[in-house]
Each structure stands twice: as structure tokens, then as C-alpha cells.
PDB file of C-alpha atoms in Angstrom:
ATOM      1  CA  MET A   1      15.033 -39.620 -18.801  1.00  0.00           C
ATOM      2  CA  ALA A   2      16.558 -38.330 -15.565  1.00  0.00           C
ATOM      3  CA  ARG A   3      15.107 -34.955 -14.584  1.00  0.00           C
ATOM      4  CA  SER A   4      16.866 -33.028 -11.823  1.00  0.00           C
ATOM      5  CA  TYR A   5      14.890 -31.491  -9.002  1.00  0.00           C
ATOM      6  CA  SER A   6      15.307 -29.743  -5.654  1.00  0.00           C
ATOM      7  CA  VAL A   7      13.019 -29.360  -2.669  1.00  0.00           C
ATOM      8  CA  TYR A   8      13.052 -25.967  -0.949  1.00  0.00           C
ATOM      9  CA  ASP A   9      11.418 -24.828   2.268  1.00  0.00           C
ATOM     10  CA  VAL A  10      10.013 -21.392   1.454  1.00  0.00           C
ATOM     11  CA  PHE A  11       9.127 -18.383   3.620  1.00  0.00           C
ATOM     12  CA  THR A  12      11.569 -19.550   6.289  1.00  0.00           C
ATOM     13  CA  ASP A  13      15.278 -19.336   7.056  1.00  0.00           C
ATOM     14  CA  ARG A  14      15.523 -22.873   8.450  1.00  0.00           C
ATOM     15  CA  LYS A  15      14.900 -26.359   7.123  1.00  0.00           C
ATOM     16  CA  LEU A  16      11.762 -28.301   7.999  1.00  0.00           C
ATOM     17  CA  ALA A  17       9.738 -25.120   8.469  1.00  0.00           C
ATOM     18  CA  GLY A  18       7.891 -22.891   6.028  1.00  0.00           C
ATOM     19  CA  ASN A  19       6.196 -24.284   2.933  1.00  0.00           C
ATOM     20  CA  PRO A  20       7.973 -27.080   1.020  1.00  0.00           C
ATOM     21  CA  LEU A  21       8.243 -26.732  -2.761  1.00  0.00           C
ATOM     22  CA  ALA A  22       9.430 -29.196  -5.403  1.00  0.00           C
ATOM     23  CA  VAL A  23      11.212 -27.556  -8.349  1.00  0.00           C
ATOM     24  CA  ILE A  24      11.604 -29.797 -11.414  1.00  0.00           C
ATOM     25  CA  PHE A  25      14.364 -28.104 -13.416  1.00  0.00           C
ATOM     26  CA  ASP A  26      13.978 -30.228 -16.558  1.00  0.00           C
ATOM     27  CA  GLY A  27      10.308 -29.590 -17.212  1.00  0.00           C
ATOM     28  CA  GLU A  28      10.440 -29.706 -21.003  1.00  0.00           C
ATOM     29  CA  ASP A  29       8.436 -32.243 -23.019  1.00  0.00           C
ATOM     30  CA  LEU A  30       6.105 -33.157 -20.170  1.00  0.00           C
ATOM     31  CA  SER A  31       2.393 -33.268 -20.921  1.00  0.00           C
ATOM     32  CA  ASP A  32      -0.098 -31.494 -18.704  1.00  0.00           C
ATOM     33  CA  GLU A  33      -1.272 -34.896 -17.488  1.00  0.00           C
ATOM     34  CA  ALA A  34       2.281 -35.940 -16.604  1.00  0.00           C
ATOM     35  CA  MET A  35       2.928 -32.734 -14.661  1.00  0.00           C
ATOM     36  CA  GLN A  36      -0.318 -33.155 -12.747  1.00  0.00           C
ATOM     37  CA  SER A  37       0.583 -36.774 -11.935  1.00  0.00           C
ATOM     38  CA  ILE A  38       4.023 -35.740 -10.671  1.00  0.00           C
ATOM     39  CA  ALA A  39       2.429 -33.037  -8.493  1.00  0.00           C
ATOM     40  CA  ARG A  40       0.131 -35.676  -6.990  1.00  0.00           C
ATOM     41  CA  GLU A  41       3.182 -37.883  -6.404  1.00  0.00           C
ATOM     42  CA  THR A  42       5.163 -35.192  -4.570  1.00  0.00           C
ATOM     43  CA  ASN A  43       1.970 -34.343  -2.637  1.00  0.00           C
ATOM     44  CA  LEU A  44       3.284 -30.895  -1.685  1.00  0.00           C
ATOM     45  CA  SER A  45       1.215 -27.716  -1.800  1.00  0.00           C
ATOM     46  CA  GLU A  46       2.840 -26.881  -5.135  1.00  0.00           C
ATOM     47  CA  THR A  47       5.279 -28.388  -7.602  1.00  0.00           C
ATOM     48  CA  VAL A  48       6.973 -26.189 -10.216  1.00  0.00           C
ATOM     49  CA  PHE A  49       8.104 -27.288 -13.665  1.00  0.00           C
ATOM     50  CA  VAL A  50      10.822 -25.093 -15.179  1.00  0.00           C
ATOM     51  CA  GLN A  51      10.760 -24.710 -18.949  1.00  0.00           C
ATOM     52  CA  LYS A  52      12.462 -22.489 -21.503  1.00  0.00           C
ATOM     53  CA  SER A  53      10.615 -19.287 -22.297  1.00  0.00           C
ATOM     54  CA  ALA A  54      10.043 -18.194 -25.873  1.00  0.00           C
ATOM     55  CA  ASN A  55      10.976 -14.682 -24.738  1.00  0.00           C
ATOM     56  CA  PRO A  56      14.780 -14.389 -24.294  1.00  0.00           C
ATOM     57  CA  ALA A  57      14.260 -11.567 -21.775  1.00  0.00           C
ATOM     58  CA  TYR A  58      12.682 -14.018 -19.333  1.00  0.00           C
ATOM     59  CA  SER A  59      14.771 -16.335 -17.173  1.00  0.00           C
ATOM     60  CA  ALA A  60      12.319 -19.220 -17.518  1.00  0.00           C
ATOM     61  CA  ARG A  61       8.732 -20.219 -18.014  1.00  0.00           C
ATOM     62  CA  ILE A  62       7.267 -22.001 -15.001  1.00  0.00           C
ATOM     63  CA  ARG A  63       4.148 -24.143 -14.623  1.00  0.00           C
ATOM     64  CA  ILE A  64       2.696 -24.425 -11.122  1.00  0.00           C
ATOM     65  CA  PHE A  65       0.624 -27.422 -10.017  1.00  0.00           C
ATOM     66  CA  THR A  66      -1.075 -28.294  -6.739  1.00  0.00           C
ATOM     67  CA  PRO A  67      -2.002 -31.959  -6.182  1.00  0.00           C
ATOM     68  CA  GLY A  68      -5.419 -31.068  -7.609  1.00  0.00           C
ATOM     69  CA  ARG A  69      -4.930 -28.560 -10.442  1.00  0.00           C
ATOM     70  CA  GLU A  70      -2.697 -26.056 -12.206  1.00  0.00           C
ATOM     71  CA  LEU A  71      -2.509 -22.490 -10.909  1.00  0.00           C
ATOM     72  CA  PRO A  72      -1.903 -19.358 -12.999  1.00  0.00           C
ATOM     73  CA  PHE A  73       0.210 -17.841 -10.215  1.00  0.00           C
ATOM     74  CA  ALA A  74       1.363 -18.621  -6.684  1.00  0.00           C
ATOM     75  CA  GLY A  75       3.631 -16.894  -4.202  1.00  0.00           C
ATOM     76  CA  HIS A  76       5.788 -19.543  -2.565  1.00  0.00           C
ATOM     77  CA  PRO A  77       6.562 -21.206  -5.951  1.00  0.00           C
ATOM     78  CA  THR A  78       7.618 -17.809  -7.334  1.00  0.00           C
ATOM     79  CA  VAL A  79       9.898 -17.025  -4.380  1.00  0.00           C
ATOM     80  CA  GLY A  80      11.271 -20.575  -4.190  1.00  0.00           C
ATOM     81  CA  THR A  81      11.900 -20.935  -7.939  1.00  0.00           C
ATOM     82  CA  ALA A  82      13.614 -17.545  -8.215  1.00  0.00           C
ATOM     83  CA  ILE A  83      15.980 -18.577  -5.403  1.00  0.00           C
ATOM     84  CA  ALA A  84      16.446 -22.115  -6.764  1.00  0.00           C
ATOM     85  CA  LEU A  85      17.427 -20.853 -10.241  1.00  0.00           C
ATOM     86  CA  ALA A  86      19.771 -18.224  -8.793  1.00  0.00           C
ATOM     87  CA  GLU A  87      21.519 -20.748  -6.520  1.00  0.00           C
ATOM     88  CA  ARG A  88      21.693 -23.305  -9.334  1.00  0.00           C
ATOM     89  CA  THR A  89      23.472 -20.755 -11.546  1.00  0.00           C
ATOM     90  CA  HIS A  90      25.622 -18.892  -9.023  1.00  0.00           C
ATOM     91  CA  GLY A  91      25.901 -21.272  -6.052  1.00  0.00           C
ATOM     92  CA  SER A  92      24.304 -20.993  -2.630  1.00  0.00           C
ATOM     93  CA  ASP A  93      27.420 -19.369  -1.116  1.00  0.00           C
ATOM     94  CA  ALA A  94      27.521 -16.476  -3.603  1.00  0.00           C
ATOM     95  CA  THR A  95      27.079 -12.866  -2.513  1.00  0.00           C
ATOM     96  CA  LEU A  96      24.983 -11.319  -5.240  1.00  0.00           C
ATOM     97  CA  ASP A  97      21.901  -9.233  -5.978  1.00  0.00           C
ATOM     98  CA  LEU A  98      20.073  -9.949  -9.207  1.00  0.00           C
ATOM     99  CA  VAL A  99      16.777  -9.458 -11.017  1.00  0.00           C
ATOM    100  CA  CYS A 100      14.954 -12.067 -13.079  1.00  0.00           C
ATOM    101  CA  VAL A 101      11.589 -12.388 -14.802  1.00  0.00           C
ATOM    102  CA  LEU A 102       9.606 -15.612 -14.541  1.00  0.00           C
ATOM    103  CA  GLU A 103       6.923 -16.250 -17.150  1.00  0.00           C
ATOM    104  CA  GLU A 104       3.845 -17.660 -15.416  1.00  0.00           C
ATOM    105  CA  ASN A 105       0.362 -18.311 -16.754  1.00  0.00           C
ATOM    106  CA  VAL A 106      -0.744 -15.054 -15.131  1.00  0.00           C
ATOM    107  CA  GLY A 107       1.961 -13.204 -17.119  1.00  0.00           C
ATOM    108  CA  PRO A 108       5.569 -12.096 -16.492  1.00  0.00           C
ATOM    109  CA  VAL A 109       6.547 -11.771 -12.819  1.00  0.00           C
ATOM    110  CA  ARG A 110       9.562  -9.619 -11.954  1.00  0.00           C
ATOM    111  CA  CYS A 111      11.666 -10.979  -9.066  1.00  0.00           C
ATOM    112  CA  ALA A 112      14.603  -9.588  -7.110  1.00  0.00           C
ATOM    113  CA  VAL A 113      16.914 -12.145  -5.459  1.00  0.00           C
ATOM    114  CA  ARG A 114      19.497 -11.593  -2.710  1.00  0.00           C
ATOM    115  CA  LEU A 115      22.183 -14.249  -2.196  1.00  0.00           C
ATOM    116  CA  ARG A 116      24.437 -14.007   0.857  1.00  0.00           C
ATOM    117  CA  GLU A 117      27.057 -16.476   2.053  1.00  0.00           C
ATOM    118  CA  GLY A 118      25.955 -18.220   5.224  1.00  0.00           C
ATOM    119  CA  VAL A 119      22.459 -16.702   5.154  1.00  0.00           C
ATOM    120  CA  ALA A 120      19.237 -18.105   3.708  1.00  0.00           C
ATOM    121  CA  SER A 121      18.577 -16.541   0.307  1.00  0.00           C
ATOM    122  CA  PHE A 122      15.788 -13.987  -0.066  1.00  0.00           C
ATOM    123  CA  ALA A 123      13.535 -13.162  -3.013  1.00  0.00           C
ATOM    124  CA  GLU A 124      10.612 -10.835  -3.559  1.00  0.00           C
ATOM    125  CA  PHE A 125       8.360 -10.240  -6.532  1.00  0.00           C
ATOM    126  CA  ASP A 126       6.085  -7.493  -7.794  1.00  0.00           C
ATOM    127  CA  LEU A 127       2.459  -8.571  -7.789  1.00  0.00           C
ATOM    128  CA  PRO A 128       1.565  -9.448 -11.384  1.00  0.00           C
ATOM    129  CA  ARG A 129      -1.909  -8.052 -10.740  1.00  0.00           C
ATOM    130  CA  LYS A 130      -3.196  -5.680  -8.114  1.00  0.00           C
ATOM    131  CA  SER A 131      -5.640  -7.250  -5.700  1.00  0.00           C
ATOM    132  CA  GLN A 132      -9.241  -6.700  -6.739  1.00  0.00           C
ATOM    133  CA  GLN A 133     -12.416  -7.401  -4.795  1.00  0.00           C
ATOM    134  CA  ILE A 134     -14.919  -9.846  -6.279  1.00  0.00           C
ATOM    135  CA  ALA A 135     -18.377  -8.885  -5.086  1.00  0.00           C
ATOM    136  CA  MET A 136     -20.452 -11.968  -4.245  1.00  0.00           C
ATOM    137  CA  PRO A 137     -23.051 -12.649  -1.519  1.00  0.00           C
ATOM    138  CA  LEU A 138     -21.555 -14.377   1.521  1.00  0.00           C
ATOM    139  CA  GLU A 139     -23.296 -16.067   4.451  1.00  0.00           C
ATOM    140  CA  LYS A 140     -21.507 -15.175   7.696  1.00  0.00           C
ATOM    141  CA  LEU A 141     -23.285 -17.825   9.768  1.00  0.00           C
ATOM    142  CA  GLY A 142     -22.437 -20.594   7.298  1.00  0.00           C
ATOM    143  CA  ILE A 143     -18.807 -19.441   7.190  1.00  0.00           C
ATOM    144  CA  SER A 144     -18.546 -19.448  10.992  1.00  0.00           C
ATOM    145  CA  ASN A 145     -20.061 -22.942  11.148  1.00  0.00           C
ATOM    146  CA  ALA A 146     -17.552 -24.222   8.579  1.00  0.00           C
ATOM    147  CA  LEU A 147     -14.782 -22.900  10.833  1.00  0.00           C
ATOM    148  CA  SER A 148     -16.362 -24.238  14.061  1.00  0.00           C
ATOM    149  CA  LEU A 149     -16.468 -20.700  15.461  1.00  0.00           C
ATOM    150  CA  LYS A 150     -19.182 -18.532  16.938  1.00  0.00           C
ATOM    151  CA  VAL A 151     -20.627 -16.079  14.453  1.00  0.00           C
ATOM    152  CA  THR A 152     -19.499 -13.272  16.787  1.00  0.00           C
ATOM    153  CA  GLU A 153     -15.886 -14.413  16.318  1.00  0.00           C
ATOM    154  CA  VAL A 154     -16.007 -13.766  12.552  1.00  0.00           C
ATOM    155  CA  GLY A 155     -14.962 -10.210  11.749  1.00  0.00           C
ATOM    156  CA  PHE A 156     -13.018  -7.591  13.665  1.00  0.00           C
ATOM    157  CA  GLU A 157     -13.220  -3.791  13.648  1.00  0.00           C
ATOM    158  CA  ASN A 158     -14.706  -3.057  10.196  1.00  0.00           C
ATOM    159  CA  HIS A 159     -13.163  -6.161   8.529  1.00  0.00           C
ATOM    160  CA  VAL A 160     -15.818  -8.553   7.191  1.00  0.00           C
ATOM    161  CA  PRO A 161     -15.575 -11.676   4.993  1.00  0.00           C
ATOM    162  CA  SER A 162     -14.859 -10.759   1.376  1.00  0.00           C
ATOM    163  CA  ILE A 163     -13.406 -12.265  -1.798  1.00  0.00           C
ATOM    164  CA  TRP A 164     -10.218 -10.825  -3.294  1.00  0.00           C
ATOM    165  CA  SER A 165      -7.833 -11.927  -6.024  1.00  0.00           C
ATOM    166  CA  ALA A 166      -4.392 -10.914  -7.281  1.00  0.00           C
ATOM    167  CA  GLY A 167      -4.376 -13.810  -9.736  1.00  0.00           C
ATOM    168  CA  VAL A 168      -5.929 -16.524  -7.539  1.00  0.00           C
ATOM    169  CA  PRO A 169      -9.204 -15.794  -5.685  1.00  0.00           C
ATOM    170  CA  PHE A 170      -9.564 -16.340  -1.936  1.00  0.00           C
ATOM    171  CA  LEU A 171     -12.409 -15.882   0.478  1.00  0.00           C
ATOM    172  CA  LEU A 172     -10.723 -13.812   3.191  1.00  0.00           C
ATOM    173  CA  VAL A 173     -12.260 -14.399   6.608  1.00  0.00           C
ATOM    174  CA  PRO A 174     -11.243 -12.008   9.403  1.00  0.00           C
ATOM    175  CA  ILE A 175     -11.601 -13.497  12.867  1.00  0.00           C
ATOM    176  CA  HIS A 176     -11.398 -12.023  16.334  1.00  0.00           C
ATOM    177  CA  ASP A 177      -7.914 -13.022  17.515  1.00  0.00           C
ATOM    178  CA  VAL A 178      -5.050 -15.551  17.441  1.00  0.00           C
ATOM    179  CA  GLY A 179      -6.840 -17.690  20.030  1.00  0.00           C
ATOM    180  CA  ALA A 180      -9.781 -18.140  17.692  1.00  0.00           C
ATOM    181  CA  ALA A 181      -7.393 -18.955  14.838  1.00  0.00           C
ATOM    182  CA  GLN A 182      -5.729 -21.679  16.884  1.00  0.00           C
ATOM    183  CA  ARG A 183      -9.023 -23.061  18.197  1.00  0.00           C
ATOM    184  CA  MET A 184     -10.919 -23.189  14.887  1.00  0.00           C
ATOM    185  CA  GLU A 185     -11.518 -26.444  13.018  1.00  0.00           C
ATOM    186  CA  PHE A 186     -12.059 -26.337   9.259  1.00  0.00           C
ATOM    187  CA  ASP A 187     -14.918 -28.479   7.886  1.00  0.00           C
ATOM    188  CA  PRO A 188     -14.449 -28.881   4.094  1.00  0.00           C
ATOM    189  CA  GLN A 189     -17.954 -30.308   3.595  1.00  0.00           C
ATOM    190  CA  LEU A 190     -19.658 -27.358   5.306  1.00  0.00           C
ATOM    191  CA  TRP A 191     -17.327 -24.955   3.488  1.00  0.00           C
ATOM    192  CA  GLU A 192     -18.290 -26.419   0.110  1.00  0.00           C
ATOM    193  CA  LYS A 193     -21.990 -26.113   0.944  1.00  0.00           C
ATOM    194  CA  THR A 194     -21.631 -22.486   2.058  1.00  0.00           C
ATOM    195  CA  VAL A 195     -19.165 -20.577  -0.119  1.00  0.00           C
ATOM    196  CA  PRO A 196     -19.397 -19.691  -3.810  1.00  0.00           C
ATOM    197  CA  PHE A 197     -17.401 -20.908  -6.771  1.00  0.00           C
ATOM    198  CA  VAL A 198     -15.154 -18.260  -8.320  1.00  0.00           C
ATOM    199  CA  ASP A 199     -13.743 -18.644 -11.826  1.00  0.00           C
ATOM    200  CA  GLY A 200     -15.091 -22.180 -11.907  1.00  0.00           C
ATOM    201  CA  ALA A 201     -13.401 -23.313  -8.672  1.00  0.00           C
ATOM    202  CA  LEU A 202     -14.398 -23.403  -5.028  1.00  0.00           C
ATOM    203  CA  ALA A 203     -13.107 -20.309  -3.221  1.00  0.00           C
ATOM    204  CA  SER A 204     -10.274 -21.233  -0.857  1.00  0.00           C
ATOM    205  CA  ALA A 205     -10.393 -20.147   2.788  1.00  0.00           C
ATOM    206  CA  TYR A 206      -7.859 -17.614   4.071  1.00  0.00           C
ATOM    207  CA  ILE A 207      -8.383 -16.929   7.763  1.00  0.00           C
ATOM    208  CA  TYR A 208      -6.630 -13.906   9.258  1.00  0.00           C
ATOM    209  CA  CYS A 209      -6.477 -11.760  12.375  1.00  0.00           C
ATOM    210  CA  ARG A 210      -4.284  -9.017  13.756  1.00  0.00           C
ATOM    211  CA  GLY A 211      -1.160  -9.821  15.764  1.00  0.00           C
ATOM    212  CA  GLY A 212       0.628 -13.112  15.984  1.00  0.00           C
ATOM    213  CA  VAL A 213       2.661 -15.571  18.010  1.00  0.00           C
ATOM    214  CA  ASN A 214       5.769 -13.862  16.655  1.00  0.00           C
ATOM    215  CA  HIS A 215       5.873 -10.370  18.155  1.00  0.00           C
ATOM    216  CA  SER A 216       6.919  -8.862  14.797  1.00  0.00           C
ATOM    217  CA  ALA A 217       3.872 -10.212  12.941  1.00  0.00           C
ATOM    218  CA  LYS A 218       1.126  -7.754  12.125  1.00  0.00           C
ATOM    219  CA  PHE A 219      -1.218 -10.509  10.924  1.00  0.00           C
ATOM    220  CA  HIS A 220      -1.670 -14.209  11.709  1.00  0.00           C
ATOM    221  CA  ALA A 221      -3.141 -16.431   8.985  1.00  0.00           C
ATOM    222  CA  ARG A 222      -4.258 -19.943   8.045  1.00  0.00           C
ATOM    223  CA  MET A 223      -5.242 -21.225   4.583  1.00  0.00           C
ATOM    224  CA  PHE A 224      -7.382 -24.207   3.550  1.00  0.00           C
ATOM    225  CA  ALA A 225      -7.894 -25.258  -0.076  1.00  0.00           C
ATOM    226  CA  SER A 226      -9.640 -28.604  -0.314  1.00  0.00           C
ATOM    227  CA  GLY A 227     -10.576 -27.790  -3.909  1.00  0.00           C
ATOM    228  CA  MET A 228      -6.876 -27.729  -4.791  1.00  0.00           C
ATOM    229  CA  GLY A 229      -6.071 -30.910  -2.887  1.00  0.00           C
ATOM    230  CA  ILE A 230      -4.478 -28.937  -0.018  1.00  0.00           C
ATOM    231  CA  VAL A 231      -5.741 -29.765   3.483  1.00  0.00           C
ATOM    232  CA  GLU A 232      -3.907 -26.779   5.016  1.00  0.00           C
ATOM    233  CA  ASP A 233      -1.105 -24.649   3.585  1.00  0.00           C
ATOM    234  CA  PRO A 234       1.861 -23.516   5.719  1.00  0.00           C
ATOM    235  CA  ALA A 235       2.408 -20.299   3.706  1.00  0.00           C
ATOM    236  CA  THR A 236       0.399 -18.801   0.849  1.00  0.00           C
ATOM    237  CA  GLY A 237       1.950 -15.880  -1.019  1.00  0.00           C
ATOM    238  CA  SER A 238      -0.932 -15.549  -3.473  1.00  0.00           C
ATOM    239  CA  ALA A 239      -3.358 -15.236  -0.543  1.00  0.00           C
ATOM    240  CA  ALA A 240      -1.134 -12.599   1.063  1.00  0.00           C
ATOM    241  CA  ALA A 241      -1.209 -10.807  -2.291  1.00  0.00           C
ATOM    242  CA  ALA A 242      -5.014 -10.934  -2.244  1.00  0.00           C
ATOM    243  CA  LEU A 243      -4.981  -9.733   1.383  1.00  0.00           C
ATOM    244  CA  SER A 244      -3.172  -6.555   0.327  1.00  0.00           C
ATOM    245  CA  GLY A 245      -6.384  -5.293  -1.258  1.00  0.00           C
ATOM    246  CA  ALA A 246      -8.474  -6.095   1.809  1.00  0.00           C
ATOM    247  CA  ILE A 247      -5.999  -4.421   4.168  1.00  0.00           C
ATOM    248  CA  HIS A 248      -5.994  -1.248   2.102  1.00  0.00           C
ATOM    249  CA  HIS A 249      -9.782  -1.336   1.693  1.00  0.00           C
ATOM    250  CA  PHE A 250     -10.717  -1.913   5.336  1.00  0.00           C
ATOM    251  CA  ASP A 251      -7.840  -0.093   7.057  1.00  0.00           C
ATOM    252  CA  ARG A 252      -7.900   2.880   4.667  1.00  0.00           C
ATOM    253  CA  LEU A 253      -4.111   3.068   4.541  1.00  0.00           C
ATOM    254  CA  PRO A 254      -2.693   6.570   4.146  1.00  0.00           C
ATOM    255  CA  ASP A 255      -0.302   7.446   1.352  1.00  0.00           C
ATOM    256  CA  GLY A 256       3.212   6.119   1.909  1.00  0.00           C
ATOM    257  CA  HIS A 257       5.092   2.856   2.260  1.00  0.00           C
ATOM    258  CA  HIS A 258       3.572   0.095   4.406  1.00  0.00           C
ATOM    259  CA  PRO A 259       5.662  -2.975   5.370  1.00  0.00           C
ATOM    260  CA  ILE A 260       3.514  -5.793   6.745  1.00  0.00           C
ATOM    261  CA  THR A 261       4.697  -9.113   8.172  1.00  0.00           C
ATOM    262  CA  ILE A 262       2.323 -12.081   8.028  1.00  0.00           C
ATOM    263  CA  GLU A 263       2.872 -15.325   9.939  1.00  0.00           C
ATOM    264  CA  GLN A 264       1.302 -18.596   8.819  1.00  0.00           C
ATOM    265  CA  GLY A 265       1.770 -22.323   9.419  1.00  0.00           C
ATOM    266  CA  VAL A 266       2.163 -21.937  13.198  1.00  0.00           C
ATOM    267  CA  GLU A 267      -0.615 -24.420  13.988  1.00  0.00           C
ATOM    268  CA  MET A 268       0.978 -26.952  11.599  1.00  0.00           C
ATOM    269  CA  GLY A 269       4.388 -26.794  13.266  1.00  0.00           C
ATOM    270  CA  ARG A 270       5.801 -25.169  10.105  1.00  0.00           C
ATOM    271  CA  PRO A 271       6.029 -21.468  11.000  1.00  0.00           C
ATOM    272  CA  SER A 272       6.389 -19.174   8.003  1.00  0.00           C
ATOM    273  CA  ILE A 273       7.056 -15.469   7.597  1.00  0.00           C
ATOM    274  CA  ILE A 274       5.731 -13.609   4.548  1.00  0.00           C
ATOM    275  CA  HIS A 275       6.801 -10.028   3.869  1.00  0.00           C
ATOM    276  CA  LEU A 276       4.198  -7.823   2.175  1.00  0.00           C
ATOM    277  CA  HIS A 277       5.150  -4.306   1.106  1.00  0.00           C
ATOM    278  CA  MET A 278       2.591  -1.832  -0.206  1.00  0.00           C
ATOM    279  CA  ASP A 279       3.073   1.656  -1.615  1.00  0.00           C
ATOM    280  CA  VAL A 280      -0.027   3.851  -1.508  1.00  0.00           C
ATOM    281  CA  GLU A 281      -0.309   6.973  -3.641  1.00  0.00           C
ATOM    282  CA  ALA A 282      -3.352   9.221  -4.026  1.00  0.00           C
ATOM    283  CA  GLY A 283      -5.378   6.787  -1.947  1.00  0.00           C
ATOM    284  CA  ALA A 284      -4.661   3.727  -4.134  1.00  0.00           C
ATOM    285  CA  ILE A 285      -2.076   0.945  -4.087  1.00  0.00           C
ATOM    286  CA  SER A 286       0.564   1.943  -6.638  1.00  0.00           C
ATOM    287  CA  ASN A 287       2.813  -1.061  -6.053  1.00  0.00           C
ATOM    288  CA  ALA A 288       2.883  -4.183  -3.894  1.00  0.00           C
ATOM    289  CA  ARG A 289       5.522  -6.871  -3.353  1.00  0.00           C
ATOM    290  CA  ILE A 290       5.675 -10.260  -1.652  1.00  0.00           C
ATOM    291  CA  GLY A 291       8.967 -11.629  -0.330  1.00  0.00           C
ATOM    292  CA  GLY A 292      10.589 -14.204   1.867  1.00  0.00           C
ATOM    293  CA  GLN A 293      13.552 -16.504   2.423  1.00  0.00           C
ATOM    294  CA  ALA A 294      14.027 -20.110   1.301  1.00  0.00           C
ATOM    295  CA  VAL A 295      16.451 -22.941   2.057  1.00  0.00           C
ATOM    296  CA  ARG A 296      17.241 -26.040   0.012  1.00  0.00           C
ATOM    297  CA  LEU A 297      16.352 -29.304   1.732  1.00  0.00           C
ATOM    298  CA  ALA A 298      17.007 -31.954  -0.928  1.00  0.00           C
ATOM    299  CA  THR A 299      18.208 -32.558  -4.474  1.00  0.00           C
ATOM    300  CA  GLY A 300      17.836 -35.555  -6.756  1.00  0.00           C
ATOM    301  CA  SER A 301      16.478 -36.807 -10.045  1.00  0.00           C
ATOM    302  CA  LEU A 302      13.222 -38.213 -11.352  1.00  0.00           C
ATOM    303  CA  ASP A 303      13.521 -41.167 -13.703  1.00  0.00           C
ATOM    304  CA  LEU A 304      10.788 -40.108 -16.130  1.00  0.00           C
TER     305      LEU A 304
END
């Protein structure tokens, strides 16, 4: 059976940057084992399988796989799939604003998509879950060793390593500056010996600091997930979603709207821009959204 697919570069407005995503449009009748094998074959950070949802109010049900395992939720697959389905239905040169709901294992995810002729499409989604801290003991020295950094380079201001999740847990590691982020070297063996397992899986590393190479970036980030089969990820929306809780917690954001731009993938030569928006009311996050652009790189079919 020929199954159509597209490859999109996500969280970027140009090809061969951002985070590549494979979208398999004909994802029906594939076993879990087959989907995992296809994800290993594509060898991208994530591969999405589009299926029909049992709920007619939802645009589609999507399954998200890394080369190593299935995820309940992920950011760049949500943004990329929302754009891919909109362009597949309306064309990439349409001028249109629309809303869709994607059914993911984490639950329904509401997405807004903006199509504009001659401009890379944009999508953003409401976080399916608010970021929550997971309290677990962490060893700062072991973390710094796993990143090949001095222990004094881990942490800035009142930000300290902590675990947060908005559907997928990450160990968020604040470091001193962009120079440290570019100089660090991730050691997966030391990381595995040092950090805890969360929800039965090794906590992935999300390294962040203030500022960025791009003058508009408020934060610079890198992400490593050897437990998922990902050496380094060029853009991680689910980690940015988790970061929203840490930013609010450590920075004590005042009530109001807070737009935050996060750059990632710079060290990989695949610069990405993730847009995080948070609304704070009565001292708590009332709403948060993740958004970005995506461009189609390739289309084809799988003979499976």
C-alpha cells in the first residue's frame, strides 16, 4: 500500500533549518510496532502518523514517535502537523485563518493556523496541560559533569536545576550564559548515572540561559534525549512548554501577557525560533501557547 507523506522543517521560515518532521498522512491500519519501525527508518526527532479520530469534532488523531518510543505529546509535531493538514486541504498559497483540534495521547490539542501566500505558514497551540514541577532530588555536581561544565556555571540568578512537565517531563538545567551553552559537551553515560527516571523514562536534558545569538531571543536552549533515541534536538516545543512553568516560578512573572522567544538548534546549524506566550492572572498561569512557522521540504509515498 502506498502511503503519502511530507517532510516539514518546523520552527523556521526557511528550508534546511529548524526541526525536520515526517508526517505520514495515511496512518490507518499500522501496528504500534510498524509505526515505531518507520520512525526508526526516518531517523528524525519525531514522525507523526495521521489517523481518523472517533470524535467528528477533531480534525485528526495523531500518533507521535521518536526513533526510540512513542510520546503522548510533542510541540514541533503538533505545529508541523497542523500546518501540513491545513496546506494539504487548502493549498500552501491560500490566505486563511483556521482552527483545528488534534487528538493526541495527552488529549485534545487546540491549534490555530495562519496561511499566507508567499509566507511560511504559522501555527500555535494551547498547552494541553499546564507545566507542573516534579519534585525530585537532583545532584548539581553530577549534572555539571555530564555537561562538561564547572559547577559554578550551572544556575543563574535564582534559577536552579528542576524537573517540569506539560505532558513530557524534562530536567531543566539553567546555565550561566550563551558561551557556556556553546562550549558544553553532553555525556549521555554520565547523564544516565546522575539524573532520575520520571514516569518510567530517563529525564531528558533541556539546557537554557538568558539571551541568545538572535537579538530578539529571550532564552537560548539545547535539548538532549538519549533515552528517546535523539542525540540532540534542533527545536523542542514540549520542553518550551515545560519551561513556561519554570520561568513563571523563578522569575515570579507579574499578572499580564508575556511573549517569550526561545532560540534552539544554533549549535547544530539548524537555528529554530519557538514562540511562547503566557497569560498570568492572580499570580498563576491562566493560559500558555506555543507557536512557530514551518515549511514543506519534501513529499512522497511509502510502499508499505
